[in-house]
Amino acid sequence: MMNLFKIAIRNLIRYKRRTLLTASLITIGVVFVLVFVSITGSFKAMMIGQITDSMLGHLQIHRKGYVASIDNLPLNLNMKSQAYAKVATVLDATPEVAAFSPRLKFGGMFSNFVETTNIRLNGIYPDREFQTVPLLTSRISEGKKVLNRGEILIPILLAKGLNVKLGDTVVIVATNADGSVNGKQFIVSGILESATGPGGRDGYVHIEDAAEVLRMPEAEVSEVAIRLKDFSRLPTAVKQLETKVAGVVNKEGRSMFEVHSWEQLSPFFNIARMIDVMTFFIKIMLIAIVLISIMNVMIMAVYERIREIGTIAAIGTLPGKIRSMFIIEGFCLGIVGAIVGGLLGSAVILIVNLVGIRFDFGQQQGLLLKATLNPNDLLTVSVIVIFVAVAASLQPAIKASKMEPIEALRHV
Amino acid sequence: MALIKAQNITKDYQTEDVVVHALQEVDFEIEPASFVSFVGPSGSGKTTILNLIGCLDKPSAGNLRIADTDVINLGRKESAAFRGKYLGFIFQDFNLIPVLTVYENIEYPLIMVQNIAPQERRERISRMLAAVDMTDQAHKYPHQISGGQKQRVAIARALVTNPALVLADEPTANLDSQTAYAVIGLMKKMRDDFGTTFIFSTHDTKIVGEAEVIFRLEDGRLVGKETKGGTKS
Ligand SMILES: Nc1ncnc2c1ncn2[C@@H]1O[C@H](COP(=O)(O)OP(=O)(O)O)[C@@H](O)[C@H]1O
Ligand SMILES: [Mg+2]
């Protein structure tokens, strides 16, 4: 075995230029894929982080039917306080859950006594909300990073459009569940930067204030946003909560709640999927590069060495050994490409991080792209390259092992 | 008992429009430890007969036994194994493996064909290197040595596995006459030292005088056998 490697490596060195060319081609492919996978992966993770951590949460629970008509923010599909209490009990008993925040969502009119416009509002318990979506406070560009009773956080576009400043008094008017209308004054305590996706341009008030505007004796809950301890366990957590919540039934015995992950709630999920598809095709391209280049080199190697093959076959080398000899040669090429490509790729990613690439995403500007290389990706790409290198050597190697020694020896 | 027993060997090559009778009803026996040559003009069938004895090809008809084995009915892998165990080859173009040193070329069959333990391998290789007088060139690559030296290495490679029989098809065709004599002389010395049977082919009528048994081929037929001492048949 050692000898097979020795012969393979010496043969690779013997055709230095060709080996170098092929190895560099594979290396470039590996570097390209790693950098692409790392940057898109980091971009994806970052965007998902932005979306889940600044407004959506990792997953949400609503009363059945709420999400289907979420655009209207229907008041008649809220959970009553007993229903919410049941959900809260379930969540409290689920160890995966890091934090959860009940929200009372409603649409209303926003007036600065001069002009009036529409606004979508979330009534929240500030502490719980900030724990569930920790990046929300970072969106408060002006003002304090807290929210007290009687205060309102308004989206920046609204502030600009109506020329509203911090500390201004504004009025919120909303239609109640029974059709009557009620209003309440608020002090603007913060301006919120927009976030991409639904709910990215909502305002926030205290949930008790929201209940007061809506004339609810006890605050109802439109949705419960949930943050998990481990985001990577999202699918299992969704399943777990679905079964747990399905056990909570109404008087008719039908389950009352529905569980949605961020993926079902944000259109960015489609972009994330697109990135995955692109990564997949890039990997296919890498496979094609490795396959074609290694196959090409190995076919040439076999052709050039027909007489050598005839010689070693004549003196009694078994076909299997001849086959291994060429497969190992392709394997070594793959290894070199994978290792050098891996090192170079990691270096490029390091440089990308050192240089610090900034980009804009929707209203958010100057986000710093932190490219991280997942060791799993490095491993996967290396394994793919080596596997494909071996597969590409198979046909030429088999051809070599099947040569008739006398014909091979006659070859000039 | 004879090492090789060939009866009625016929070999036809089917080309596009004609059948070439490369060998016709060839009969011979070769004793162990003999020093044999097949001689004849180009196209007389020397390579063909050596390929048959070397288990690299199969006759169209006839019987061939080597070392008590019916080699005609061996499969592809069995043939390879038989060659690795009983036969050694020396080629006209030396055919050393270019990426291996002199030492490693001689070592090759001990590792890749047979499976000899390292200690014994080293002993056998140094013995062979000394026998062909290449000890001080052991670390060189084939392209760094002369044709005569290459053929000496090839002889060492053929003999290092202790084969019963070494086949050499025109081993001196690419060497000047002085080197050619030296190579044939070395082969003979190896026969004396190791008792290995040597069969070589040549069209060189001077070189053939070194052989102890001479088979003359003409147009695929065996037309004469001479044994040193003057017996003709
Ligand atoms: N593979 C082959 N196909 C067709 N004819 C062949 C083949 N090999 C040898 N021959 C023919 O068989 C005859 C004997 O050839 P060969 O044994 O090579 O002679 P020598 O080695 O004595 O020069 C020649 O006529 C040659 O043309
Ligand atoms: Mg010939």
XYZ file of C-alpha atoms and ligand atoms in Angstrom:
673
model
C 0.000 0.000 0.000
C 2.776 2.418 0.914
C 4.390 1.480 -2.353
C 1.249 2.229 -4.328
C 1.211 5.704 -2.788
C 4.916 6.150 -3.480
C 4.478 5.241 -7.135
C 1.359 7.390 -7.471
C 2.998 10.444 -5.923
C 6.188 10.016 -7.970
C 4.126 9.783 -11.132
C 2.294 12.955 -10.187
C 5.618 14.681 -9.622
C 6.923 13.275 -12.912
C 4.283 15.238 -14.829
C 4.748 18.308 -12.681
C 3.115 20.891 -14.878
C 0.040 18.852 -15.609
C -0.386 17.873 -11.968
C 0.019 21.475 -10.916
C -2.516 22.643 -13.458
C -5.107 20.079 -12.438
C -4.505 20.581 -8.737
C -4.842 24.350 -9.131
C -8.067 23.948 -11.048
C -9.485 21.843 -8.236
C -8.046 24.254 -5.678
C -9.685 27.234 -7.348
C -12.962 25.340 -7.433
C -12.709 24.481 -3.739
C -11.764 28.042 -2.778
C -14.643 29.423 -4.801
C -17.161 27.064 -3.276
C -15.909 27.605 0.268
C -15.944 31.382 -0.037
C -19.352 31.309 -1.668
C -20.806 28.905 0.873
C -19.318 30.830 3.748
C -20.429 34.285 2.591
C -23.920 33.284 1.519
C -24.275 31.120 4.610
C -23.219 33.970 6.853
C -25.430 36.404 4.960
C -28.332 34.032 5.361
C -27.695 33.431 9.053
C -27.328 37.145 9.617
C -30.540 38.031 7.818
C -32.411 35.313 9.624
C -30.944 36.635 12.859
C -32.054 40.155 12.015
C -35.561 39.027 11.204
C -36.060 36.699 14.133
C -34.214 38.743 16.731
C -35.567 42.167 15.903
C -39.280 41.457 15.539
C -40.495 37.982 14.615
C -38.999 35.738 17.240
C -38.038 32.197 16.335
C -41.599 30.980 16.272
C -45.046 32.179 17.140
C -48.297 30.808 18.474
C -51.654 32.261 17.436
C -55.242 31.356 17.806
C -56.320 29.185 14.877
C -57.022 31.310 11.805
C -55.191 34.411 12.949
C -52.201 34.050 10.587
C -54.489 33.614 7.571
C -55.966 37.064 8.166
C -52.977 38.633 9.887
C -52.999 41.559 7.418
C -56.236 42.861 8.968
C -55.031 42.364 12.549
C -58.472 40.959 13.475
C -59.456 41.632 17.074
C -61.991 38.812 17.118
C -59.266 36.157 16.694
C -57.340 37.083 19.817
C -56.773 34.682 22.675
C -58.718 35.533 25.793
C -56.652 35.681 28.939
C -57.552 32.137 30.091
C -56.537 30.758 26.706
C -53.263 32.645 26.845
C -52.673 31.336 30.337
C -52.826 27.804 28.963
C -50.287 28.633 26.264
C -48.053 30.292 28.850
C -48.198 27.187 31.042
C -47.131 25.016 28.120
C -44.275 27.375 27.252
C -43.107 27.641 30.833
C -42.896 23.866 30.939
C -40.885 23.599 27.708
C -37.159 23.654 28.450
C -36.215 24.627 24.849
C -37.957 27.974 25.270
C -35.662 30.793 26.379
C -38.279 33.519 26.476
C -41.718 34.346 25.108
C -43.663 37.519 24.706
C -47.422 37.983 24.350
C -48.481 40.733 21.940
C -51.738 42.495 21.392
C -51.727 43.648 17.787
C -54.101 46.211 16.390
C -54.416 48.756 13.636
C -55.382 52.378 14.289
C -55.065 56.019 13.359
C -52.027 58.014 14.382
C -52.426 61.763 14.751
C -50.041 64.552 15.730
C -53.004 66.970 15.907
C -52.068 68.295 12.441
C -52.075 65.226 10.278
C -53.426 61.699 10.613
C -52.272 58.412 9.176
C -52.582 54.647 9.681
C -50.425 52.742 12.105
C -50.046 49.118 13.092
C -49.239 48.665 16.740
C -48.032 45.940 19.056
C -49.037 46.067 22.659
C -46.237 44.421 24.603
C -44.772 43.777 28.010
C -41.458 45.584 27.294
C -39.261 43.295 29.426
C -40.639 40.130 27.897
C -40.515 41.554 24.385
C -36.909 42.709 24.716
C -35.908 39.256 25.973
C -37.693 37.521 23.123
C -36.460 39.815 20.343
C -33.229 41.223 21.781
C -32.334 43.229 18.671
C -35.491 45.347 18.981
C -33.733 47.766 21.327
C -30.937 48.196 18.785
C -33.552 49.419 16.306
C -34.408 52.302 18.617
C -32.290 54.940 16.887
C -33.437 57.861 19.003
C -34.689 57.883 22.533
C -34.308 55.546 25.468
C -34.206 51.816 25.153
C -37.158 51.265 27.441
C -40.894 51.639 27.082
C -43.111 52.820 29.925
C -46.866 53.136 30.257
C -48.152 56.055 28.215
C -45.189 55.970 25.853
C -45.006 54.889 22.223
C -42.198 53.740 19.925
C -42.939 54.853 16.385
C -41.399 53.730 13.086
C -38.906 56.150 11.543
C -40.843 56.541 8.285
C -43.861 57.742 10.212
C -41.744 60.114 12.290
C -40.227 61.597 9.156
C -43.470 61.709 7.219
C -45.422 63.483 9.928
C -42.420 65.345 11.308
C -42.876 63.913 14.783
C -40.055 64.339 17.301
C -39.098 62.622 20.507
C -41.238 63.800 23.406
C -44.104 64.912 21.164
C -47.608 64.062 22.237
C -49.604 62.043 19.737
C -53.027 60.423 19.703
C -53.863 56.849 18.839
C -57.433 56.144 17.792
C -58.604 52.582 17.261
C -61.798 50.739 16.496
C -62.725 48.293 19.267
C -64.042 44.773 18.845
C -67.635 46.026 19.280
C -67.219 48.660 16.534
C -66.950 51.680 18.808
C -63.950 53.985 18.592
C -61.579 55.025 21.367
C -58.488 57.188 21.592
C -55.557 57.795 23.926
C -52.635 60.167 24.101
C -49.064 58.912 24.058
C -45.635 60.506 24.417
C -43.159 59.544 21.665
C -40.309 57.927 23.607
C -38.349 56.375 20.742
C -37.949 56.190 16.984
C -37.625 52.706 15.488
C -35.565 51.891 12.415
C -37.375 49.758 9.876
C -36.732 46.067 9.593
C -37.333 43.899 6.546
C -40.443 41.805 6.455
C -43.922 41.893 7.952
C -44.111 43.858 11.161
C -40.936 45.734 10.260
C -42.771 49.059 10.308
C -44.959 48.556 13.362
C -45.052 50.768 16.408
C -44.970 49.566 20.004
C -46.960 50.536 23.110
C -47.375 48.897 26.518
C -49.909 46.048 26.386
C -51.966 47.608 29.223
C -52.231 50.830 27.212
C -53.276 48.815 24.185
C -55.988 47.107 26.210
C -57.144 50.521 27.418
C -57.404 51.882 23.864
C -59.287 48.770 22.798
C -61.457 48.896 25.915
C -60.568 45.367 26.939
C -61.135 44.691 30.640
C -58.222 42.279 30.484
C -55.541 42.397 27.793
C -56.160 39.821 25.098
C -53.251 38.294 23.157
C -53.005 38.200 19.350
C -49.738 36.323 19.164
C -47.049 34.867 21.342
C -43.510 35.305 20.006
C -41.067 32.698 21.248
C -37.303 32.630 21.467
C -35.503 29.308 21.706
C -32.320 28.593 23.613
C -30.880 26.830 20.565
C -32.012 28.148 17.195
C -30.660 25.097 15.393
C -33.261 22.988 17.218
C -36.100 24.969 15.649
C -37.718 22.103 13.703
C -37.873 19.832 16.750
C -39.114 22.656 18.936
C -41.892 23.454 16.455
C -42.994 19.811 16.403
C -42.837 19.548 20.159
C -44.884 22.678 20.718
C -47.364 21.655 18.042
C -48.141 18.435 19.865
C -48.216 20.096 23.260
C -50.444 22.922 22.074
C -52.710 20.555 20.179
C -53.672 19.134 23.552
C -55.254 22.443 24.500
C -58.816 22.211 23.192
C -61.883 24.414 23.326
C -65.344 23.416 24.511
C -66.086 21.709 21.202
C -62.969 19.610 21.644
C -61.105 21.235 18.752
C -57.584 22.450 19.244
C -57.410 26.208 19.543
C -53.898 27.193 18.565
C -51.490 27.099 15.679
C -47.688 27.132 15.769
C -45.622 28.774 13.026
C -41.873 29.034 12.689
C -40.339 32.232 11.298
C -40.006 30.395 7.981
C -43.772 30.367 7.566
C -44.122 33.943 8.659
C -41.421 35.777 6.722
C -40.998 36.027 2.939
C -37.252 36.093 3.507
C -37.477 32.353 3.870
C -37.829 32.130 0.093
C -34.603 34.080 -0.350
C -32.933 31.755 2.116
C -34.168 28.817 0.054
C -32.851 30.431 -3.124
C -29.443 30.768 -1.498
C -29.539 27.081 -0.626
C -30.438 26.182 -4.211
C -27.620 28.351 -5.536
C -25.161 26.739 -3.137
C -26.334 23.361 -4.339
C -25.681 24.241 -7.970
C -22.301 25.726 -7.155
C -21.414 22.414 -5.532
C -22.589 20.568 -8.646
C -20.291 22.799 -10.676
C -17.393 21.932 -8.410
C -18.158 18.259 -8.892
C -18.154 18.772 -12.654
C -14.808 20.590 -12.528
C -13.180 17.892 -10.434
C -14.737 15.082 -12.464
C -13.696 16.437 -15.823
C -10.202 17.562 -14.849
C -9.271 14.384 -12.991
C -10.773 12.121 -15.607
C -8.880 13.993 -18.295
C -5.577 13.697 -16.451
C -6.070 10.043 -15.593
C -7.014 9.106 -19.154
C -3.836 10.812 -20.309
C -1.801 9.142 -17.575
C -3.025 5.705 -18.600
C -2.436 6.403 -22.272
C 1.118 7.636 -21.717
C 2.024 4.678 -19.563
C 0.644 1.835 -21.658
C 4.079 0.230 -21.987
C 4.728 0.572 -18.274
C 1.382 -1.041 -17.612
C 2.356 -3.840 -20.027
C 5.642 -4.307 -18.174
C 4.230 -4.530 -14.690
C 1.384 -6.731 -15.900
C 3.870 -9.058 -17.668
C 5.966 -9.509 -14.554
C 2.894 -10.594 -12.656
C 1.269 -7.527 -11.075
C -2.369 -8.476 -10.556
C -5.035 -6.374 -12.315
C -6.430 -5.192 -8.983
C -3.080 -3.663 -8.019
C -2.784 -1.879 -11.356
C -6.275 -0.509 -10.842
C -5.424 0.696 -7.330
C -2.259 2.347 -8.623
C -4.243 4.702 -10.845
C -7.122 5.213 -8.426
C -4.643 6.229 -5.745
C -3.102 8.694 -8.171
C -6.489 10.361 -8.684
C -7.134 10.175 -4.948
C -3.857 11.982 -4.221
C -4.729 14.708 -6.727
C -8.089 15.122 -5.010
C -6.450 15.271 -1.568
C -4.001 17.931 -2.696
C -6.804 19.988 -4.255
C -8.969 19.623 -1.164
C -6.225 20.503 1.324
C -4.703 23.401 -0.600
C -8.182 24.628 -1.538
C -9.317 24.338 2.071
C -6.330 26.308 3.363
C -6.560 28.946 0.657
C -10.328 29.203 1.042
C -9.989 29.695 4.794
C -7.357 32.358 4.145
C -9.627 34.210 1.718
C -12.475 34.089 4.229
C -10.132 35.410 6.912
C -9.131 38.269 4.610
C -12.781 39.035 3.857
C -13.344 39.364 7.593
C -10.239 41.478 8.135
C -11.143 43.835 5.304
C -14.705 44.012 6.605
C -17.280 44.070 3.829
C -20.368 46.138 4.546
C -23.684 45.882 2.783
C -27.200 47.225 2.951
C -30.262 45.124 3.434
C -33.544 46.927 2.953
C -33.593 49.896 5.302
C -30.659 48.573 7.297
C -27.414 50.046 6.119
C -23.791 49.202 6.676
C -24.320 45.724 8.037
C -20.908 44.124 8.534
C -20.602 40.836 6.693
C -19.019 38.332 9.050
C -18.085 35.352 6.890
C -17.737 32.269 9.025
C -16.579 28.945 7.658
C -18.600 26.111 9.055
C -16.232 23.152 9.696
C -19.014 20.946 8.391
C -18.943 22.748 5.052
C -15.177 22.375 4.875
C -15.526 18.677 5.574
C -18.375 18.194 3.110
C -16.554 19.985 0.300
C -13.337 18.044 0.960
C -15.161 14.739 1.038
C -17.012 15.589 -2.181
C -13.760 16.521 -3.947
C -11.909 13.400 -2.834
C -14.839 11.132 -3.571
C -15.331 12.609 -7.032
C -11.579 12.397 -7.715
C -11.664 8.683 -6.968
C -14.821 8.192 -9.010
C -13.262 10.019 -11.953
C -10.175 7.785 -11.833
C -12.235 4.625 -11.803
C -12.848 4.270 -15.514
C -9.240 4.950 -16.630
C -7.932 2.718 -13.842
C -10.199 -0.157 -14.845
C -9.136 0.290 -18.440
C -5.489 0.057 -17.404
C -6.102 -3.081 -15.370
C -7.816 -4.790 -18.285
C -5.005 -4.234 -20.778
C -3.467 -7.309 -22.349
C 0.248 -7.238 -21.484
C 1.481 -8.200 -24.973
C -0.588 -5.534 -26.654
C 0.460 -2.974 -24.078
C 4.118 -3.926 -24.524
C 3.839 -3.588 -28.312
C 2.464 -0.065 -27.911
C 4.850 2.640 -29.046
C 12.011 -33.943 -15.996
C 11.772 -31.179 -18.589
C 10.962 -27.692 -17.351
C 9.109 -26.857 -20.542
C 7.307 -29.286 -22.773
C 5.818 -27.895 -26.012
C 3.923 -30.183 -28.353
C 2.533 -29.263 -31.741
C 2.336 -25.594 -30.939
C 0.595 -23.594 -33.615
C -0.157 -19.910 -33.493
C -2.218 -18.144 -36.119
C -2.926 -14.433 -36.203
C -6.120 -13.395 -37.876
C -5.517 -10.099 -39.599
C -8.066 -8.226 -41.673
C -7.768 -10.286 -44.830
C -5.206 -13.032 -44.211
C -4.344 -15.561 -41.560
C -0.693 -15.320 -40.529
C 0.784 -18.649 -39.455
C 3.271 -17.297 -36.928
C 4.124 -20.761 -35.559
C 3.415 -24.131 -37.107
C 3.601 -27.440 -35.251
C 6.488 -26.528 -33.034
C 7.781 -29.267 -30.700
C 10.529 -28.886 -28.119
C 11.596 -29.568 -24.579
C 13.762 -27.453 -22.333
C 15.597 -28.827 -19.334
C 16.005 -26.954 -16.053
C 19.055 -24.713 -15.679
C 19.730 -24.643 -19.384
C 20.829 -21.606 -21.376
C 18.663 -21.541 -24.464
C 18.322 -19.291 -27.483
C 15.712 -19.046 -30.186
C 17.333 -17.648 -33.270
C 15.970 -16.657 -36.632
C 15.418 -13.776 -38.977
C 12.888 -11.065 -38.293
C 9.343 -12.368 -38.572
C 10.351 -15.978 -37.983
C 8.247 -16.264 -34.827
C 10.749 -15.686 -31.993
C 8.630 -13.143 -30.142
C 5.566 -15.271 -30.635
C 7.162 -18.363 -29.082
C 8.602 -16.374 -26.167
C 5.206 -14.800 -25.508
C 3.647 -18.255 -25.384
C 6.285 -19.597 -23.008
C 5.910 -16.405 -20.987
C 2.163 -17.070 -20.554
C 1.409 -13.720 -22.137
C -0.429 -15.327 -25.049
C -2.184 -18.589 -25.841
C -1.389 -20.904 -28.779
C -4.048 -21.625 -31.389
C -3.375 -25.336 -30.978
C -0.991 -27.682 -29.193
C 0.088 -28.417 -25.633
C 2.356 -26.414 -23.402
C 3.451 -27.397 -19.912
C 5.773 -25.294 -17.799
C 6.942 -26.385 -14.358
C 4.359 -29.139 -14.502
C 1.529 -26.692 -15.124
C -0.777 -26.732 -18.095
C -0.388 -23.033 -18.760
C -2.797 -22.966 -21.703
C -5.823 -23.308 -19.486
C -4.880 -20.655 -16.957
C -7.251 -17.720 -16.580
C -6.167 -14.115 -16.775
C -5.482 -13.708 -13.077
C -4.012 -17.194 -12.705
C -1.655 -16.439 -15.590
C -0.511 -13.266 -13.870
C 0.027 -15.132 -10.628
C 1.914 -17.899 -12.446
C 4.160 -15.369 -14.165
C 4.829 -13.638 -10.863
C 5.804 -16.889 -9.205
C 7.751 -18.815 -11.859
C 8.858 -16.385 -14.539
C 11.163 -13.434 -14.936
C 11.175 -11.078 -17.917
C 13.902 -9.098 -19.611
C 12.803 -6.761 -22.393
C 14.482 -5.384 -25.464
C 13.806 -1.813 -24.266
C 14.694 -2.634 -20.635
C 11.273 -1.385 -19.457
C 12.367 -0.201 -16.050
C 9.785 1.833 -14.144
C 10.964 5.404 -14.687
C 9.716 6.805 -11.367
C 11.546 4.195 -9.312
C 15.264 4.077 -8.531
C 17.473 1.151 -9.465
C 16.992 -0.231 -5.973
C 13.218 0.251 -6.073
C 12.944 -1.297 -9.532
C 14.559 -4.458 -8.236
C 12.412 -4.257 -5.125
C 9.187 -3.847 -7.135
C 8.365 -7.534 -7.787
C 9.181 -8.421 -4.185
C 6.539 -6.001 -2.902
C 4.000 -5.707 -5.670
C 4.053 -9.234 -7.061
C 5.308 -11.425 -4.280
C 5.024 -10.439 -0.677
C 8.478 -10.714 0.779
C 9.260 -9.468 4.278
C 11.434 -6.313 4.500
C 14.476 -7.985 5.999
C 14.666 -10.693 3.365
C 13.861 -8.135 0.681
C 16.878 -6.049 1.615
C 19.160 -9.084 1.629
C 17.977 -10.294 -1.755
C 18.248 -6.868 -3.342
C 21.799 -6.287 -2.100
C 22.773 -9.742 -3.319
C 21.290 -8.941 -6.740
C 22.825 -5.485 -6.879
C 26.223 -7.021 -6.149
C 25.682 -9.808 -8.700
C 24.947 -7.325 -11.507
C 27.571 -4.902 -10.161
C 25.146 -2.013 -9.664
C 25.498 -1.522 -5.899
C 26.945 1.970 -6.234
C 24.218 3.033 -8.684
C 21.348 1.795 -6.522
C 19.935 5.243 -5.767
C 19.925 6.408 -9.393
C 16.875 6.643 -11.590
C 16.715 4.762 -14.925
C 17.256 7.927 -16.978
C 20.537 8.495 -15.158
C 22.205 5.240 -16.233
C 23.377 3.727 -19.542
C 21.599 1.104 -21.651
C 23.914 -1.678 -20.547
C 23.386 -0.712 -16.911
C 19.631 -0.648 -17.425
C 19.707 -4.162 -18.801
C 21.763 -5.278 -15.819
C 19.121 -3.817 -13.517
C 16.449 -5.581 -15.576
C 18.326 -8.870 -15.101
C 18.433 -8.256 -11.365
C 14.707 -7.456 -11.331
C 13.942 -10.636 -13.270
C 16.023 -12.797 -10.928
C 15.239 -11.304 -7.536
C 12.077 -13.386 -7.146
C 14.036 -16.629 -7.692
C 12.070 -17.616 -10.803
C 12.430 -21.013 -12.444
C 12.719 -19.419 -15.854
C 13.811 -16.067 -17.260
C 12.630 -14.997 -20.703
C 14.471 -12.370 -22.691
C 13.171 -11.301 -26.104
C 16.099 -9.780 -28.016
C 17.694 -8.450 -24.812
C 20.728 -7.120 -26.678
C 19.058 -5.555 -29.699
C 19.443 -2.047 -28.303
C 23.009 -2.481 -27.069
C 26.369 -2.182 -28.789
C 28.074 -5.517 -29.388
C 30.547 -5.201 -26.523
C 27.786 -4.447 -24.032
C 25.658 -7.159 -25.630
C 28.314 -9.779 -24.907
C 28.669 -8.492 -21.381
C 24.918 -8.773 -20.799
C 24.720 -12.306 -22.216
C 27.786 -13.188 -20.142
C 26.103 -11.852 -17.043
C 22.950 -13.862 -17.768
C 25.063 -16.991 -18.114
C 26.856 -16.276 -14.851
C 23.487 -15.863 -13.149
C 22.391 -19.187 -14.555
C 25.549 -20.730 -13.087
C 25.066 -19.031 -9.710
C 21.317 -19.458 -9.286
C 20.477 -22.389 -11.550
C 17.804 -20.392 -13.338
C 16.821 -21.408 -16.849
C 17.382 -18.616 -19.388
C 15.671 -18.417 -22.755
C 16.592 -15.530 -24.992
C 15.851 -14.755 -28.592
C 18.106 -12.985 -31.029
C 18.626 -12.465 -34.716
C 22.303 -11.764 -34.099
C 24.227 -14.822 -35.288
C 27.328 -13.882 -33.262
C 25.526 -13.512 -29.944
C 23.671 -16.763 -30.387
C 26.997 -18.622 -30.127
C 26.863 -17.934 -26.383
C 23.826 -20.158 -25.965
C 24.157 -23.818 -25.006
C 20.969 -24.910 -26.709
C 19.968 -23.181 -29.927
C 16.594 -23.522 -31.616
C 16.487 -22.231 -35.183
C 13.212 -20.759 -36.406
C 12.271 -20.022 -39.987
C 8.815 -18.890 -41.099
C 7.243 -20.161 -37.930
C 8.797 -23.607 -38.132
C 11.495 -25.100 -35.958
C 14.188 -26.018 -38.474
C 17.002 -27.071 -36.218
C 18.312 -27.650 -32.711
C 21.968 -27.408 -31.751
C 23.415 -28.308 -28.430
C 26.860 -27.088 -27.335
C 29.247 -29.892 -28.037
C 28.201 -30.052 -31.635
C 25.076 -32.218 -31.686
C 22.792 -31.139 -34.483
C 19.324 -32.369 -35.227
N -0.352 -9.386 -33.276
C -0.059 -9.853 -34.518
N -1.001 -9.796 -35.471
C -0.726 -10.265 -36.701
N 0.419 -10.813 -37.058
C 1.399 -10.888 -36.142
C 1.201 -10.414 -34.808
N 2.332 -10.624 -34.094
C 3.213 -11.204 -34.957
N 2.641 -11.371 -36.160
C 3.277 -12.013 -37.338
O 3.728 -13.274 -36.928
C 4.986 -13.523 -37.514
C 5.995 -13.783 -36.435
O 6.227 -12.591 -35.716
P 7.234 -12.456 -34.482
O 7.008 -13.589 -33.588
O 7.132 -11.114 -33.963
O 8.637 -12.629 -35.223
P 10.085 -12.215 -34.697
O 9.985 -11.897 -33.264
O 10.911 -13.410 -34.964
O 10.514 -11.060 -35.510
C 5.302 -12.337 -38.380
O 4.940 -12.617 -39.710
C 4.468 -11.251 -37.795
O 4.112 -10.332 -38.825
Mg 10.554 -10.155 -32.231
